[in-house]
Short mmCIF file of C-alpha atoms in Angstrom, two decimals:
data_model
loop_
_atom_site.label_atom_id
_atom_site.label_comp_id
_atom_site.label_asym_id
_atom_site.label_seq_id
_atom_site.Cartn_x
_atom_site.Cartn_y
_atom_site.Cartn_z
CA UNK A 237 0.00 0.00 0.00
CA UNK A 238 0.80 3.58 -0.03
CA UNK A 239 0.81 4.34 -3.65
CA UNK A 240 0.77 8.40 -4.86
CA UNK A 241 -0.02 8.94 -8.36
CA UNK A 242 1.12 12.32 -9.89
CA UNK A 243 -0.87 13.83 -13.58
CA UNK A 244 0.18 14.60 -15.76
CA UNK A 245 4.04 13.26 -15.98
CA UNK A 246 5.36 15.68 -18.29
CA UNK A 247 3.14 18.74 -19.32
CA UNK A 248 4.42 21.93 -22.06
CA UNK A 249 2.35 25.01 -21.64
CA UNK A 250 2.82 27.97 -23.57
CA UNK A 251 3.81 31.57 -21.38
CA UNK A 252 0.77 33.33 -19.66
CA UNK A 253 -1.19 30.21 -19.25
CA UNK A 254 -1.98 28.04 -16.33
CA UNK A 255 -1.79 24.48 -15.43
CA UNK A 256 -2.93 22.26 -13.28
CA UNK A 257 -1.19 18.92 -11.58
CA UNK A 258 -3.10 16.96 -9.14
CA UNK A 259 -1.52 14.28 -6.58
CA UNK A 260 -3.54 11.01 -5.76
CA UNK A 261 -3.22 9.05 -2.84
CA UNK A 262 -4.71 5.68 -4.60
CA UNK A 263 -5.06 3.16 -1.49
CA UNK A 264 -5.24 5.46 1.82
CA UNK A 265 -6.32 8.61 2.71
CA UNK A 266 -3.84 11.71 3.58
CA UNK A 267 -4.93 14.64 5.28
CA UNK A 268 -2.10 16.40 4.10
CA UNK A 269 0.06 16.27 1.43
CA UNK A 270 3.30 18.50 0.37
CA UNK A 271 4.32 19.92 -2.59
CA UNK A 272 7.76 20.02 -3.50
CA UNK A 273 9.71 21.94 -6.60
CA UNK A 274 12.99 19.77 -7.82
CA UNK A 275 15.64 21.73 -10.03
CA UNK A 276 17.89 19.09 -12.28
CA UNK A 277 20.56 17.50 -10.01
CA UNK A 278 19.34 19.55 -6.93
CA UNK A 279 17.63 19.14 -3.91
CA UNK A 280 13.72 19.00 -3.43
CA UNK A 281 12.48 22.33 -2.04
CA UNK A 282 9.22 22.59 -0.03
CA UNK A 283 6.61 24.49 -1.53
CA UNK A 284 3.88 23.90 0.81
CA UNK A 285 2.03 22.02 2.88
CA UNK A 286 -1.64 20.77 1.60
CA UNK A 287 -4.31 20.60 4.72
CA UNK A 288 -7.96 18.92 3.23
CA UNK A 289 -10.57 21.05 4.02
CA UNK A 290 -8.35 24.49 4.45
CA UNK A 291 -5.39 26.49 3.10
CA UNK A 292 -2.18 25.35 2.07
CA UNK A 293 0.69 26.66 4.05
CA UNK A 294 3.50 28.23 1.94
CA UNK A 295 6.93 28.55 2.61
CA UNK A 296 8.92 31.49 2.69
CA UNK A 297 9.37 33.02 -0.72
CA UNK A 298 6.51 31.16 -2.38
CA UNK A 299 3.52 33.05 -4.20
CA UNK A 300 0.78 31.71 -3.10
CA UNK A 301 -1.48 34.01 -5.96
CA UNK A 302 1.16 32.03 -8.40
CA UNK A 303 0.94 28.24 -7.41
CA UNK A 304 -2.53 27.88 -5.85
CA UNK A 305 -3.57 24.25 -4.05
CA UNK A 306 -6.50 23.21 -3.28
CA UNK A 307 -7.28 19.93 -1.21
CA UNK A 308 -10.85 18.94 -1.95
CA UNK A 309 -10.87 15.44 -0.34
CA UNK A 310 -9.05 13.33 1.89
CA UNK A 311 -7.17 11.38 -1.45
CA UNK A 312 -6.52 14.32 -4.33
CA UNK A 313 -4.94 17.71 -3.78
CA UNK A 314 -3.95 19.95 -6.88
CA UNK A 315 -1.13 22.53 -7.83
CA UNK A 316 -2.19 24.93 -10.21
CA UNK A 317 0.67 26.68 -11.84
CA UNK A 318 -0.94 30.25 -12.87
CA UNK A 319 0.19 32.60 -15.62
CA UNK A 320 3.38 30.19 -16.01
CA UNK A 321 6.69 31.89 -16.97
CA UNK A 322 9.81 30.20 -18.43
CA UNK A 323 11.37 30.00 -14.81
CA UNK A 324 8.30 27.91 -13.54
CA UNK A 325 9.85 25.25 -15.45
CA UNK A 326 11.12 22.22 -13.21
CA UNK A 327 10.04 19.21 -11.67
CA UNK A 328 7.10 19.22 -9.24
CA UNK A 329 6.71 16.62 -6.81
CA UNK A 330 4.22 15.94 -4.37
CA UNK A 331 3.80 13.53 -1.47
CA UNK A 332 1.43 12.50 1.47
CA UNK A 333 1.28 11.19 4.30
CA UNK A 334 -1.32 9.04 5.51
CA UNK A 335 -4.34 10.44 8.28
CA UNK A 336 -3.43 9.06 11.67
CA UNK A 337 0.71 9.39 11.40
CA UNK A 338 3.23 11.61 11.85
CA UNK A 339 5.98 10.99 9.94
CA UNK A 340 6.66 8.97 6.94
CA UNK A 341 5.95 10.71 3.48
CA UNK A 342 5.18 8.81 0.21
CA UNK A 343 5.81 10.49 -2.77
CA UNK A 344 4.63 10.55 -6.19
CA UNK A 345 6.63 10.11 -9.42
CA UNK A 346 6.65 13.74 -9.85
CA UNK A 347 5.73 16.18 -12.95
CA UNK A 348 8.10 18.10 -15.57
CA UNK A 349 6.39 21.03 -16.65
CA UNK A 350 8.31 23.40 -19.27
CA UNK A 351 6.80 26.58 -19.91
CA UNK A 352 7.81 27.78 -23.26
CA UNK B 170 13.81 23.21 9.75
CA UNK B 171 15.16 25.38 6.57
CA UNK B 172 18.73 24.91 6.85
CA UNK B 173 19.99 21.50 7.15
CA UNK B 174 23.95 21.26 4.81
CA UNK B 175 24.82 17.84 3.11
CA UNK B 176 28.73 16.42 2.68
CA UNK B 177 29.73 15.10 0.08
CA UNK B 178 27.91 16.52 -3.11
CA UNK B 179 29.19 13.31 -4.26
CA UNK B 180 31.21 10.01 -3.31
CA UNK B 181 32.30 7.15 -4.93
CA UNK B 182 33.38 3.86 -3.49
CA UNK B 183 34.42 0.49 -4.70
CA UNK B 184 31.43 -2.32 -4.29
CA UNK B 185 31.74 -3.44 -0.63
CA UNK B 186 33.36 -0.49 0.97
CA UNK B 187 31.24 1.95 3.55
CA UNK B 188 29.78 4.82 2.55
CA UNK B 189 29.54 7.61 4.83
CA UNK B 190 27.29 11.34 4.62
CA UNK B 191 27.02 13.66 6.85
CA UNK B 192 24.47 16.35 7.58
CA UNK B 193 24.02 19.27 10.13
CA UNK B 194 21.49 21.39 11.04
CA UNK B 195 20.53 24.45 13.12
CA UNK B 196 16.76 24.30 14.87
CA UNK B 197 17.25 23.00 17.85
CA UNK B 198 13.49 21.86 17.52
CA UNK B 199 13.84 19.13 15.31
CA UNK B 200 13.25 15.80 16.38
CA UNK B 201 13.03 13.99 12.58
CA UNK B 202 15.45 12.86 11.02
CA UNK B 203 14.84 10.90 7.73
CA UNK B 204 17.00 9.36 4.84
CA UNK B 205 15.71 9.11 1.10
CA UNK B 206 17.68 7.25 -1.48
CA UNK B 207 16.46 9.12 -5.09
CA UNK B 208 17.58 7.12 -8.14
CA UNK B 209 17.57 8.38 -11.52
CA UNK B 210 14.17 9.28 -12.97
CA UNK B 211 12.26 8.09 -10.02
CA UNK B 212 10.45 9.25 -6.73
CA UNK B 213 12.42 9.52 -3.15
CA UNK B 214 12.18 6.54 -1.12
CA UNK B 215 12.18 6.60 2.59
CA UNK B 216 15.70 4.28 3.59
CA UNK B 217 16.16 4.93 6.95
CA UNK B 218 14.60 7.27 9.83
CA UNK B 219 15.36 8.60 13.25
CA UNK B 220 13.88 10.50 15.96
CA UNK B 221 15.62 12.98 18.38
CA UNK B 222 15.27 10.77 21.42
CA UNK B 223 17.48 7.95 19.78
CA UNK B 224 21.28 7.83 18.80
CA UNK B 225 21.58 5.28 16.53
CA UNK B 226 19.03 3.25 14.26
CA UNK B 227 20.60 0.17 12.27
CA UNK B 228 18.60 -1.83 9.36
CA UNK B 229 20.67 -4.79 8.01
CA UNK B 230 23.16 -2.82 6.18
CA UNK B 231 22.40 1.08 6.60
CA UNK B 232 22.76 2.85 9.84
CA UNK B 233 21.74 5.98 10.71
CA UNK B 234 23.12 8.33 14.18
CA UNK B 235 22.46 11.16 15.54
CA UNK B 236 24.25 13.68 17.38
CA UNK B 237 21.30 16.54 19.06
CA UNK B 238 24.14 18.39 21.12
CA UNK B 239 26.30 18.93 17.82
CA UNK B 240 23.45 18.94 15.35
CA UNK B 241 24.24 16.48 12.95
CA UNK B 242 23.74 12.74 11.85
CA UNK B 243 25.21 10.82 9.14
CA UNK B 244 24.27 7.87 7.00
CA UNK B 245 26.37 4.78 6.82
CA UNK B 246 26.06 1.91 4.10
CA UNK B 247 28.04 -0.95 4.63
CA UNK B 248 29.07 -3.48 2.27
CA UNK B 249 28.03 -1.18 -0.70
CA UNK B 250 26.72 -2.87 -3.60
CA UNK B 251 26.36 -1.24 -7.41
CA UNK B 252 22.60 -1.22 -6.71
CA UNK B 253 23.26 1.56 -3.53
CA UNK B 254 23.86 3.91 -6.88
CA UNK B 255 21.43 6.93 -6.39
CA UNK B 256 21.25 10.17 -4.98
CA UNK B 257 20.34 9.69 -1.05
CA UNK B 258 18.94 12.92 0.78
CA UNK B 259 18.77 13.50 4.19
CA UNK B 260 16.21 15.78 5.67
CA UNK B 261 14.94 17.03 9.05
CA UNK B 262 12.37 18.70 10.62
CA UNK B 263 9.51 17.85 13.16
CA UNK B 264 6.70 15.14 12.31
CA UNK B 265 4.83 17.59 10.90
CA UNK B 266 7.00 18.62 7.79
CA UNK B 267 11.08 18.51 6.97
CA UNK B 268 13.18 20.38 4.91
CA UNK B 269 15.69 18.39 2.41
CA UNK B 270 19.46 18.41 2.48
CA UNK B 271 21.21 19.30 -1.11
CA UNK B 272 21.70 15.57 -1.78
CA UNK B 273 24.58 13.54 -2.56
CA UNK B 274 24.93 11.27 -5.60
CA UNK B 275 26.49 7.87 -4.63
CA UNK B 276 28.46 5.58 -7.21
CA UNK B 277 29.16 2.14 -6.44
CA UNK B 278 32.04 0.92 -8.84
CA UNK B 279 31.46 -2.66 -8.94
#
C-alpha cells in the first residue's frame, strides 16, 4: 500500500497560461500532502504544505497568488501553476502522508512542466 | 527546519566499501530525522529514519546516528553494492513537515 499517483508526468504550456497537476493518494487517505519543486541534479524544495478542508501553508518566498492548491478530499490535492513563466519550469513533486501518522511521506513520481 | 547542509555533493566507493554522509542542522526543535535514497528518474524513497530521542538506528546494512548536542547525523552503508547507486537525501524537521538536504549522488564501482 501507499501508492501516490502524480498527472500529468510531463506537461508543455505555452507563457501566460496556467496548469494544473493533481496528486492522488490511490489506497489510503492523507490529510495532508506536500508539494515540492525539484531543479535538475538539486535538492527538493518545499513548496507547501496541503491541509484537506483548508489552506495550504506556503513557505517562505513562495507566491501563493502564483501556485494555488486546493485539497478537496481526503485522497486528491492539486497545484495549479498560474500565468506560467519560463522560470516555472522544473520538476514538481508531491507527497502525502497518511491520516493518523506523523511521519513517513510517500511520494509521487513527480511532474516536468516546461513553460515555453 | 530550513537549513539542514549535506557532505559530500558526491562520493564514490568500490562495491563493498562503507559509505559515509554527513548532515548538520541548526533548529534545535527538530526531532526527525529521515534518509531518502532518489535514483535516476524516479520518486524519493524513505531508507532509513530517526527521531531525536534515539542515537543510533541500524537496518541490516544502513545505519543511521544522531548527534542533538552537535546537530548532525550521518548515514552509513556498509558493504556497498552497485545497486546503492542513487542520490540519497537526508532531511529534518519535526513530524509535521522537513526540509531536504542538497543531496549527494552515490556511485558504487562494482
Amino acid at each position: 500500500g501507499a501508492v501516490v499517483s502524480q498527472h500529468p508526468s510531463w506537461v508543455i504550456c505555452k507563457s501566460g497560461t496556467s496548469v494544473k497537476i493533481e496528486c492522488r493518494s490511490l489506497d489510503f487517505q492523507a490529510t495532508t500532502m506536500f508539494w515540492y519543486r525539484q531543479f535538475p541534479k538539486q535538492s527538493l524544495m518545499l513548496m507547501a504544505t496541503s491541509n484537506e478542508g483548508s489552506k495550504a501553508t506556503y513557505e517562505q518566498g513562495v507566491e501563493k497568488d502564483k501556485f494555488l492548491i486546493n485539497h478537496a478530499s481526503l485522497t486528491l490535492s492539486t497545484l495549479t501553476v498560474t500565468s506560467a513563466h519560463p522560470e516555472d519550469s522544473s520538476f514538481y513533486i508531491c507527497s502525502a502522508r497518511r491520516t493518523g501518522t506523523f511521519h513517513e511521506q510517500y511520494f509521487g513520481p513527480g511532474t516536468r512542466l516546461t513553460v515555453t | 527546519g530550513e537549513n539542514v547542509e549535506q557532505h559530500p555533493s558526491t562520493l564514490s566507493v568500490q562495491e563493498g566499501d562503507s559509505a559515509v554522509i554527513k548532515c548538520t542542522y541548526s533548529d534545535s526543535a527538530s526531532n526527525y530525522f529521515p534518509w531518502y535514497k532518489q535514483e535516476l528518474g524516479k520518486r524519493p524513497q524513505l531508507i532509513i529514519d530517526i527521531r531525536s530521542n534515539v542515537g543510533e538506528k541500524k537496518d541490516q546494512r544502513i545505519a543511521v546516528t544522531l548527534n542533538k548536542t552537535a546537530k548532525h547525523f550521518s548515514l552509513h552503508i556498509t558493504e556497498t553494492q552497485p545497486e546503492d547507486s542513487a542520490v540519497y537525501f537526508c532531511a529534518e524537521g519535526t513530524f509535521n513537515k522537513f526540509y531536504f538536504g542538497s543531496g549527494t549522488k552515490l556511485n558504487v564501482k562494482p
